[in-house]
Short mmCIF file of C-alpha atoms in Angstrom, two decimals:
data_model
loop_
_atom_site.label_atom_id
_atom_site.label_comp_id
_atom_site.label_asym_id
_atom_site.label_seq_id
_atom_site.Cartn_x
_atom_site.Cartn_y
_atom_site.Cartn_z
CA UNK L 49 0.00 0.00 0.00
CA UNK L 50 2.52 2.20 1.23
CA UNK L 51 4.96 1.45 -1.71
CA UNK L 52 2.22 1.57 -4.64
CA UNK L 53 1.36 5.30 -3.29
CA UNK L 54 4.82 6.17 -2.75
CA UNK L 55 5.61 5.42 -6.23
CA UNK L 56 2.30 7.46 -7.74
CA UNK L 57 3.43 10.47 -5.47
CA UNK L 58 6.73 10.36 -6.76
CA UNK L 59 5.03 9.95 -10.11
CA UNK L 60 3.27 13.13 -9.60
CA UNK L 61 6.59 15.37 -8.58
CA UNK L 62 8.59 14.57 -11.91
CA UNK L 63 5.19 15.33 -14.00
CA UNK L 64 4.70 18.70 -11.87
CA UNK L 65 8.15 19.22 -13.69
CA UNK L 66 8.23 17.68 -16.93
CA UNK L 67 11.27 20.18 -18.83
CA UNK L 68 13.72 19.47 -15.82
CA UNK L 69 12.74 15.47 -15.65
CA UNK L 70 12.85 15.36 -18.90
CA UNK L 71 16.40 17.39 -18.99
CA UNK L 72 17.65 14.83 -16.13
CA UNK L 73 16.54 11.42 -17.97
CA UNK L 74 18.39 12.89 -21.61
CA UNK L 75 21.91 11.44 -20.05
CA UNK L 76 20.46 8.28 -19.64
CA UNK L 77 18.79 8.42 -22.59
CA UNK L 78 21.55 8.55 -24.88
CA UNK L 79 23.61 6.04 -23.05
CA UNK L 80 20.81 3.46 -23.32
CA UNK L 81 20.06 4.57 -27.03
CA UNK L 82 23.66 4.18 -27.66
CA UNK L 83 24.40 0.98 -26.06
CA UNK L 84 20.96 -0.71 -28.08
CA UNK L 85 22.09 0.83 -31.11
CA UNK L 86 26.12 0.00 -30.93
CA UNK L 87 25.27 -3.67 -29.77
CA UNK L 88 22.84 -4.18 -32.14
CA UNK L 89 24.34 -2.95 -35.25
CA UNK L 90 27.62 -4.30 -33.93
CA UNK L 91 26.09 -8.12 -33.77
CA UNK L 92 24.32 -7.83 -37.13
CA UNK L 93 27.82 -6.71 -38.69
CA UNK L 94 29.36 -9.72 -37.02
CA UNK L 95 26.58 -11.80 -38.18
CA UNK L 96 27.06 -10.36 -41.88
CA UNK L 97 31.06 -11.19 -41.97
CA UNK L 98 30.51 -14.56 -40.81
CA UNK L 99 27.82 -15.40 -42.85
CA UNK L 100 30.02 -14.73 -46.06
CA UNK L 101 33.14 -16.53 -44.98
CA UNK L 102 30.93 -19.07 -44.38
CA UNK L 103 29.62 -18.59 -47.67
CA UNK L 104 33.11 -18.74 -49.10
CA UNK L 105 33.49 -22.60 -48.00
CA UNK L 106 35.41 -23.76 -44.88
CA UNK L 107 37.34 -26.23 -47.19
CA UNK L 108 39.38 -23.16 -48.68
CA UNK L 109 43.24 -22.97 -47.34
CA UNK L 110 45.02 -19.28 -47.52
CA UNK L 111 48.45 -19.26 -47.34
CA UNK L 112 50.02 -15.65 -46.02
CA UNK L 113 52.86 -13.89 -45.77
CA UNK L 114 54.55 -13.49 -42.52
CA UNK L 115 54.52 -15.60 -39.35
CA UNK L 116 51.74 -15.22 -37.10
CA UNK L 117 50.75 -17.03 -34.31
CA UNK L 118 47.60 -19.83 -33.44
CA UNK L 119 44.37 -17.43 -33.82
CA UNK L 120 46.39 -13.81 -34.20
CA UNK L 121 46.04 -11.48 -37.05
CA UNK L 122 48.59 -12.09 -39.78
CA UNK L 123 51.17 -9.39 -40.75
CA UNK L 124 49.50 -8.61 -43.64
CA UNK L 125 45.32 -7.32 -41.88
CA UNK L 126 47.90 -5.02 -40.52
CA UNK L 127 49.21 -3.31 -42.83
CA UNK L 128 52.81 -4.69 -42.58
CA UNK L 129 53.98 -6.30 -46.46
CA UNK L 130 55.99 -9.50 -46.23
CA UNK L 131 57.94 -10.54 -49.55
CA UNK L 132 58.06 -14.07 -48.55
CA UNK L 133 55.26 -15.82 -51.15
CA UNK L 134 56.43 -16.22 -54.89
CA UNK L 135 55.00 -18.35 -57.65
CA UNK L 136 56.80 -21.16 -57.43
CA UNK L 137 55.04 -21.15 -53.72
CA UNK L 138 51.75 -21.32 -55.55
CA UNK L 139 52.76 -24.06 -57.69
CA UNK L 140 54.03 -26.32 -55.29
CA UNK L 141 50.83 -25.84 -53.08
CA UNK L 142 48.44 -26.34 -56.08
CA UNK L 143 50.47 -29.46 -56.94
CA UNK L 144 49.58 -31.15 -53.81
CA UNK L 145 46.99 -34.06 -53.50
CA UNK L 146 43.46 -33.35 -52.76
CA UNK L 147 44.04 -29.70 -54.04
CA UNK L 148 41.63 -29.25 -56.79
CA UNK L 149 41.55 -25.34 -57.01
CA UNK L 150 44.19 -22.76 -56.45
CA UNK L 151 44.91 -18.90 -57.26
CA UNK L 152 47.50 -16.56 -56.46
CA UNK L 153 46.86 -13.22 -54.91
CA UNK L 154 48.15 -9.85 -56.46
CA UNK L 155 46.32 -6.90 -54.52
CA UNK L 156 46.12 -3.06 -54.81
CA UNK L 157 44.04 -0.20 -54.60
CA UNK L 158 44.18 2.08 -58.13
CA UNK L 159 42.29 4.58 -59.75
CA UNK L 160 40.61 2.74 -62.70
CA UNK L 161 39.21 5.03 -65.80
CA UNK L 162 37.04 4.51 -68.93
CA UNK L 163 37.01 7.03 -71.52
CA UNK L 164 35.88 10.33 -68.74
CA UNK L 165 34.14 8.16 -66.07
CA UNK L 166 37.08 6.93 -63.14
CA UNK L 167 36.74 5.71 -59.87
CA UNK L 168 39.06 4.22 -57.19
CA UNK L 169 38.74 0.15 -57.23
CA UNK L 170 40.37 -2.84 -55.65
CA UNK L 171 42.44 -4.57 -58.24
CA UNK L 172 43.06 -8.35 -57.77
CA UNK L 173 45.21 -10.11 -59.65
CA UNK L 174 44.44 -13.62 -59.49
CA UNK L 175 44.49 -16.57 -61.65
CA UNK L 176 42.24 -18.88 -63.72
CA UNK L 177 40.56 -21.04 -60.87
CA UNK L 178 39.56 -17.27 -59.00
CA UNK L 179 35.97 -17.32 -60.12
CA UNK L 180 35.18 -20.99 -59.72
CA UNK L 181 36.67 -21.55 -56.24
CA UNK L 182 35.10 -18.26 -54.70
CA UNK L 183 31.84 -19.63 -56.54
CA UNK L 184 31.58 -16.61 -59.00
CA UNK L 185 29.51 -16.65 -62.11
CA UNK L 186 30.90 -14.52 -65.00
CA UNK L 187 27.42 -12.68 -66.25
CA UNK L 188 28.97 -11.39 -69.73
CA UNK L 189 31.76 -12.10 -71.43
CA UNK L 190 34.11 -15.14 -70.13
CA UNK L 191 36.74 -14.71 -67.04
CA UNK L 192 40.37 -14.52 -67.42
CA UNK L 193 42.14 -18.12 -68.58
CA UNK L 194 45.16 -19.56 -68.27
CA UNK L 195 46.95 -18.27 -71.31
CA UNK L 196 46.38 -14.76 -70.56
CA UNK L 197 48.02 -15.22 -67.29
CA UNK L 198 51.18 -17.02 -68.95
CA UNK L 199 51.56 -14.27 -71.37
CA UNK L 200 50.77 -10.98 -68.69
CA UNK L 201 47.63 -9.98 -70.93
CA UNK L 202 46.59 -6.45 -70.43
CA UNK L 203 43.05 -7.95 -70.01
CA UNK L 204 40.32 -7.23 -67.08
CA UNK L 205 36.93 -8.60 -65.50
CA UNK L 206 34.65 -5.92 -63.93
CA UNK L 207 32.78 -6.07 -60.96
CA UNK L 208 29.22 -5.90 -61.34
CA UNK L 209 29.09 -2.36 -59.39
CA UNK L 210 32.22 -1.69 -61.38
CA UNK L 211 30.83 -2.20 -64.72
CA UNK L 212 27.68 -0.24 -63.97
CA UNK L 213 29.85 2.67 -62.72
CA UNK L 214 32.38 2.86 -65.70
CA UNK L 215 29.74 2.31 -68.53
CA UNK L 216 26.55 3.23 -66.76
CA UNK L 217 25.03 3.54 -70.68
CA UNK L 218 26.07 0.07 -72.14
CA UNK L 219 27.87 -3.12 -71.74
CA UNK L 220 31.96 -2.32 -71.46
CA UNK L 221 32.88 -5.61 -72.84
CA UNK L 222 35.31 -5.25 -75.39
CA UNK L 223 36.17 -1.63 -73.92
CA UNK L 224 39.21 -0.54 -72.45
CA UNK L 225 39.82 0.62 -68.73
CA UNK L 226 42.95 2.38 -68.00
CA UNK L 227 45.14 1.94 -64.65
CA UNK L 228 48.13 2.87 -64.02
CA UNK L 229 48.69 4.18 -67.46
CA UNK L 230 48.20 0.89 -69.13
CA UNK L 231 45.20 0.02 -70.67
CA UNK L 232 43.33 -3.09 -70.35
CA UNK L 233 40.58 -4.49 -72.84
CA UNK L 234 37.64 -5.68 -70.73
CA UNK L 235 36.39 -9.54 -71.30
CA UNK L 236 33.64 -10.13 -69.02
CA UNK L 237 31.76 -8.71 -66.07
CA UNK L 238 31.32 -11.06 -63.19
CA UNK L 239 27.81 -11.62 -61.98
CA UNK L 240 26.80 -9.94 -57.77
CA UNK L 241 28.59 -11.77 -55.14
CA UNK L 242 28.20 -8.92 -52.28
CA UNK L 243 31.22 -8.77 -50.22
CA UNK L 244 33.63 -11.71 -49.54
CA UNK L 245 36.44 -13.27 -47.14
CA UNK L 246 38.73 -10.62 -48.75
CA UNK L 247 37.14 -7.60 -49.91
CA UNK L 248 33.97 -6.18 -51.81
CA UNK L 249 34.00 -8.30 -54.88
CA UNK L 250 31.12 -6.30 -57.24
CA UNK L 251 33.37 -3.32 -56.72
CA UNK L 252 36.39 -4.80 -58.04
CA UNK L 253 38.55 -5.21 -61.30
CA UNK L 254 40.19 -8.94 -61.85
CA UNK L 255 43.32 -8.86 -63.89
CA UNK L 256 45.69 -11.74 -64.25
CA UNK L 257 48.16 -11.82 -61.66
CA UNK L 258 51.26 -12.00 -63.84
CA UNK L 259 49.71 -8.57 -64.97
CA UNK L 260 48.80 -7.21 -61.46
CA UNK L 261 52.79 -8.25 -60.39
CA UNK L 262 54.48 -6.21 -63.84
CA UNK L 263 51.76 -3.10 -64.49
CA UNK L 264 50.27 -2.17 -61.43
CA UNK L 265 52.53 -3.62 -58.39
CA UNK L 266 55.59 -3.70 -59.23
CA UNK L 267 56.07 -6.35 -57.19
CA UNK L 268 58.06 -9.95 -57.59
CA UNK L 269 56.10 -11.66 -54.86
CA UNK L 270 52.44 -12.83 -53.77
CA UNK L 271 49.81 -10.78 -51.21
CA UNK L 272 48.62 -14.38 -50.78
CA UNK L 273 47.73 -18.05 -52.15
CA UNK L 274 44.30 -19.42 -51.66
CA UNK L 275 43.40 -23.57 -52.66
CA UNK L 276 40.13 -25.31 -52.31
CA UNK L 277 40.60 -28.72 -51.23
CA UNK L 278 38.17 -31.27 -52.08
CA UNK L 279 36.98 -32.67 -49.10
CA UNK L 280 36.98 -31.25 -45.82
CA UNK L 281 38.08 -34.20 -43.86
CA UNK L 282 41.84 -33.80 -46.24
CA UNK L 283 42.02 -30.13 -44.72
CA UNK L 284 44.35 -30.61 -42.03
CA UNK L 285 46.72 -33.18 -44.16
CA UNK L 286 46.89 -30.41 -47.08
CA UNK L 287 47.66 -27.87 -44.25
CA UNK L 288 50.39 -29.62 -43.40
CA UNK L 289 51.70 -30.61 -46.66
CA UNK L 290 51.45 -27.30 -47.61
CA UNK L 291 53.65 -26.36 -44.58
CA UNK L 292 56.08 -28.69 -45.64
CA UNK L 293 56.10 -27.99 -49.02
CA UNK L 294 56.82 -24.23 -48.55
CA UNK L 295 59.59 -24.69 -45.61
CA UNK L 296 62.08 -26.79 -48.03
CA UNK L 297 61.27 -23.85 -50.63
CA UNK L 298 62.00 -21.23 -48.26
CA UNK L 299 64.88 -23.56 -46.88
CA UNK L 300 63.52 -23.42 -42.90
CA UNK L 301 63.88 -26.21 -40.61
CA UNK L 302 62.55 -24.36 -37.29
CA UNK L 303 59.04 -24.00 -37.88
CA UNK L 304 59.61 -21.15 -35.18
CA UNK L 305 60.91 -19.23 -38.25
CA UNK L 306 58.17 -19.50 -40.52
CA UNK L 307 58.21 -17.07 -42.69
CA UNK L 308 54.45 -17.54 -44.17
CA UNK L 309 51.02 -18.54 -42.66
CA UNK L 310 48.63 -21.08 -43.25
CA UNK L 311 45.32 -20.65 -42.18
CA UNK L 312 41.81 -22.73 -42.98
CA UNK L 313 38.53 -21.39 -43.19
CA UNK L 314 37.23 -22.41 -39.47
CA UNK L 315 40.51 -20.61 -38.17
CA UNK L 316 39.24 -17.80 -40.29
CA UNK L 317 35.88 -18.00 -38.92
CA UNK L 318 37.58 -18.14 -35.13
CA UNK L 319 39.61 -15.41 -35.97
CA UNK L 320 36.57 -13.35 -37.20
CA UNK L 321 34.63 -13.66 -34.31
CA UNK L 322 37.38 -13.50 -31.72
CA UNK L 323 37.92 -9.99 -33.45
CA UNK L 324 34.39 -8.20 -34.27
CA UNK L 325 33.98 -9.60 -30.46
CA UNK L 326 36.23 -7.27 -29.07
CA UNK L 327 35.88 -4.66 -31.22
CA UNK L 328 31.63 -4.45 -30.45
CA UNK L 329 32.36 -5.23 -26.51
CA UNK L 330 35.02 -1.99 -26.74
CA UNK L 331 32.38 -0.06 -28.79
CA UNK L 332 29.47 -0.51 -26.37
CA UNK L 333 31.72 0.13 -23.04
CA UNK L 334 33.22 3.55 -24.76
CA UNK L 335 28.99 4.25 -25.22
CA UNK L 336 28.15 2.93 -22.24
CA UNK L 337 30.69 5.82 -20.56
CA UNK L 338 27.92 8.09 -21.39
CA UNK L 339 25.49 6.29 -18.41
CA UNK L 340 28.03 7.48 -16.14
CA UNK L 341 27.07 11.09 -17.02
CA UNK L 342 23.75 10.18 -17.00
CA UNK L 343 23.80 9.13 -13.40
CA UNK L 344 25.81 11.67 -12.38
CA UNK L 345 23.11 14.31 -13.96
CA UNK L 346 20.26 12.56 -12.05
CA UNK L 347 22.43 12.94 -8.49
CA UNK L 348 22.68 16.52 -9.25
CA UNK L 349 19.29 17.51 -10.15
CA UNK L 350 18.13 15.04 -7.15
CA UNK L 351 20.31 17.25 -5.13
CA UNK L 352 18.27 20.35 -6.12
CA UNK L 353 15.00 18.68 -5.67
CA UNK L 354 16.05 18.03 -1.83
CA UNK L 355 16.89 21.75 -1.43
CA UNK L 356 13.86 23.24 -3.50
CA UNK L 357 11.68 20.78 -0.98
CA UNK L 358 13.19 21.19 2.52
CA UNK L 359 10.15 22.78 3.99
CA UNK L 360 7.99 19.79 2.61
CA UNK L 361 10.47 17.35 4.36
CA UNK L 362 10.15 19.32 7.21
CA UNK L 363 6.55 19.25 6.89
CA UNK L 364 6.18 15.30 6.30
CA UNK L 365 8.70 14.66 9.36
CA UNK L 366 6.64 17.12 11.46
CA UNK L 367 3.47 15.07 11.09
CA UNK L 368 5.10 11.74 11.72
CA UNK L 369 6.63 10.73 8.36
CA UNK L 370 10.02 8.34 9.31
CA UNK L 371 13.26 9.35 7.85
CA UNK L 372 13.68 6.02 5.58
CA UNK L 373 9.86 7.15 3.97
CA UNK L 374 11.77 10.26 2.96
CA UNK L 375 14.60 7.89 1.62
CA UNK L 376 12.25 5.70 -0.02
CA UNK L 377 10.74 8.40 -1.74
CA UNK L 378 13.83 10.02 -3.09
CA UNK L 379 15.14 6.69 -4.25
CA UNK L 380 11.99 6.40 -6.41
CA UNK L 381 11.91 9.33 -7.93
CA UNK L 382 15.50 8.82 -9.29
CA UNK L 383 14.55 5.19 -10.33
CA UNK L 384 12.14 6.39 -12.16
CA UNK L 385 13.80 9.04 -14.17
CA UNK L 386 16.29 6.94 -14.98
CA UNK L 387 13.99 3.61 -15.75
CA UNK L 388 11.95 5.97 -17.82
CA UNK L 389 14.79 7.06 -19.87
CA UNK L 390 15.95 3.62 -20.18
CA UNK L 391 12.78 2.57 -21.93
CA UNK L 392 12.90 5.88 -24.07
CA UNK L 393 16.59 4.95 -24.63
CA UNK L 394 15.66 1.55 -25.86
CA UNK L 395 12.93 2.34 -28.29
CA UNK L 396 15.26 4.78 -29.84
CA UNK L 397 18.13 2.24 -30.06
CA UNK L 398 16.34 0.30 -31.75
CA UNK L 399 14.60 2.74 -34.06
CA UNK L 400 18.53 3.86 -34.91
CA UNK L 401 19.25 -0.32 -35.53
CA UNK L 402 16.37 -0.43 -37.78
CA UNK L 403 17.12 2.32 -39.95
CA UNK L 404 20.53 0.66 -40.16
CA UNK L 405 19.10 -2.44 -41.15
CA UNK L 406 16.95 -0.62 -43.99
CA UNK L 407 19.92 1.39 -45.36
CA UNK L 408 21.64 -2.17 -45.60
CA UNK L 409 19.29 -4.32 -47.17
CA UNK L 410 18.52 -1.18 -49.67
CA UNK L 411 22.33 -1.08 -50.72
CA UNK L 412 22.26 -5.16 -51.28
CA UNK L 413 23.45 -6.44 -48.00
CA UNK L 414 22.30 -9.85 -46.45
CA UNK L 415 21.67 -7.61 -43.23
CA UNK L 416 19.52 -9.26 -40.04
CA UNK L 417 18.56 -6.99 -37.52
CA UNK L 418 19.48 -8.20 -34.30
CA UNK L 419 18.61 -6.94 -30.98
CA UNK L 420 19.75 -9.12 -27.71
CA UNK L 421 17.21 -9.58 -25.16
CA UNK L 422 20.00 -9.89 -22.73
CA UNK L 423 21.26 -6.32 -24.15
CA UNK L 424 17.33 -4.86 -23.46
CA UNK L 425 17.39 -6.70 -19.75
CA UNK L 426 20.97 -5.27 -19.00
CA UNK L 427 20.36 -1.94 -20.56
CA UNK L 428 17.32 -1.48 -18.24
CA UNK L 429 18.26 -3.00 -15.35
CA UNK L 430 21.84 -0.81 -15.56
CA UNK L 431 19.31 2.12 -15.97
CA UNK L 432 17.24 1.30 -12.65
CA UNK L 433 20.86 0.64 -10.75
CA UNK L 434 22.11 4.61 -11.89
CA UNK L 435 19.07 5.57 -10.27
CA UNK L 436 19.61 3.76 -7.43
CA UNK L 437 23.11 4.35 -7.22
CA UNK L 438 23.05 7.79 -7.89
CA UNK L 439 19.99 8.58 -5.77
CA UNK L 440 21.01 7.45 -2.18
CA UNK L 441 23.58 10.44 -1.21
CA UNK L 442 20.91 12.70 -2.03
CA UNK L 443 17.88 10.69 -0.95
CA UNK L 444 20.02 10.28 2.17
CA UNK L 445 20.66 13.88 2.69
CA UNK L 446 16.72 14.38 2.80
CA UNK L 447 15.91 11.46 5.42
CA UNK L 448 18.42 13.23 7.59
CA UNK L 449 16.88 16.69 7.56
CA UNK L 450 15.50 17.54 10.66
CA UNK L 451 12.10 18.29 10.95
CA UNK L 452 12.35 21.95 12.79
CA UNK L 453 15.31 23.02 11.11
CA UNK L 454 13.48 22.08 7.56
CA UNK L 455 10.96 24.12 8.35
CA UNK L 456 12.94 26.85 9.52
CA UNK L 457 14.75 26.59 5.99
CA UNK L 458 14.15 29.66 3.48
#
């Protein structure tokens, strides 16, 4: 009885006062709305990357430059370029039993032009299995074969986005694209794939890697080797092999001193999560710095409300009213701004996660919207404990009032 009319007085204070209630609950607000949002987003990216590794095949082997260690980043996601993988590397590994599909890896980022139109585009040069072994379907034209990459033919597959962007009026086949001051006769245009295990693969331009190395690079060496293997169950024996086969090229008998990486598709997939894991748990804690100043807000303002209603402690304590009513009292209020602002917080989070979700799915992305029921019980039950928390010095300071001096107060 006591607590249901406790809570409908308290009610009735923050409504006597909507602007400042409504002032103190905006700190929580945005915490909660950013913490929904972050998380949610955050999961559905996570979500997105897996699903197209997954896509990709978990019977695909990449072979890397640099040594990296079981489940860390190799050298090359950061940045750092290795010279270690040639193309004798990638014909020893596609040599190797149960190896049915294998391309090397020539990557850069150029501006590509045709006739006035140019954009900036990922260039990979790759070889004749590419396509096939990242399941691509060539829409127009043909893909590049294995003659063209023998003789380093100035030739080029677009992207589907690419192809619409460079000859938005017409088909470019049998155009030419110019990078890097060469120019390159276009043979096919690759149907949508959406974006892979390495890259955005509509927005790209394939050359041949032989090509890629001599026109564009300028490089001796491979950005990486990739090989289907036919069977799953062979992927650890081709891992190995592949290990082997690449130490007595590269002459190392301490596989300490690995100069390369070889990683499978489920390490991928660890790898991936492990990663966009950390990176959404760091997101939501940097938004979730903003509840802090949330809570902090509704301390202050509870502060006020103590002062502005002294006399009507004084009052309440006069005609019998214990000191841990006043507490109670005080408590609610603050839990109830700040539960308030957690439910406004979450409908807006999610509002913000949805319009996410229809931006994606409107630009081609296989996009879920996700939302965590253990994000919507944590966000609101961290909302009720910043009320809480925040609320007891003050709610304190009014149970401790005393009743004449209260009264006394001006």
């Amino acid at each position: 009885m006591f607590l249901t009319r406790d809570v409908i007085h308290s009610g009735r204070n923050l409504m006597a006062a909507k602007s400042r209630t409504l002032l103190t609950m905006l700190g929580v607000i945005i915490g909660v709305m950013s913490v929904v949002a972050v998380s949610s987003v955050g999961k559905s990216a996570q979500n997105l990357i897996l699903e197209q590794a997954e896509a990709v095949g978990t019977n695909i082997i990449a072979v890397l430059p640099g040594n990296s260690g079981e489940g860390e980043m190799p050298p090359i996601a950061m940045g750092i370029v290795t010279a270690t993988l040639t193309e004798g590397d990638y014909r020893a590994v596609r040599a190797l039993p149960h190896v049915v599909l294998g391309s090397p890896l020539v990557m850069s980022l150029e501006s590509v032009s045709l006739g006035s139109v140019a954009k900036v585009s990922s260039i990979y040069g790759t070889g004749e299995d590419f396509p096939e072994m990242l399941e691509m379907e060539v829409a127009e034209g043909r893909s590049i074969d294995a003659r063209e990459v023998g003789a380093y033919s100035r030739v080029a597959v677009l992207g589907s986005d690419a192809a619409r962007d460079l000859s938005p009026r017409g088909s470019p086949i049998g155009k030419f694209v110019r990078i890097k001051g060469y120019n390159y006769q276009v043979i096919g245009v690759m149907g949508e794939k959406g974006g892979g295990a390495i890259g955005m693969m509509d927005d790209a331009v394939f050359v041949p890697f032989t090509a890629a190395q001599k026109f564009i690079a300028g490089i001796e060496y491979l950005n990486a080797i990739r090989v289907k293997v036919d069977d799953a169950r062979n992927i650890d024996w081709v891992k190995g092999e592949i290990e082997k086969a690449i130490r007595r090229r590269h002459r190392i008998t301490d596989p300490v001193k690995d100069d390369f990486s070889v990683q499978t598709g489920e390490q991928a997939i660890t790898m991936i999560v492990g990663i966009t894991g950390s990176i959404n748990a760091f997101l939501v804690l940097v938004t979730a710095i903003s509840l802090l100043v949330g809570g902090i807000n509704i301390m202050n303002i509870m502060y006020v409300a103590v002062r502005e209603r002294t006399r009507e402690i004084g009052l309440r304590k006069a005609l019998g009213a214990r000191s841990r009513r006043i507490l109670f009292q005080f408590l609610t209020e603050s839990s109830l701004i700040s539960f308030s602002g957690g439910v406004i917080g979450l409908a807006l989070g999610v509002l913000i996660a949805l319009g996410v979700d229809f931006m994606a799915l409107r630009y081609g992305l296989t996009w879920h919207f996700t939302v965590s029921l253990t994000s919507v019980a944590v966000s609101l039950g961290v909302s009720i404990g910043i009320g809480l928390t925040f609320g007891v010095a003050p709610a304190a300071a009014a149970s401790r009032l005393d009743a004449i001096e209260a009264l006394r107060y001006e």
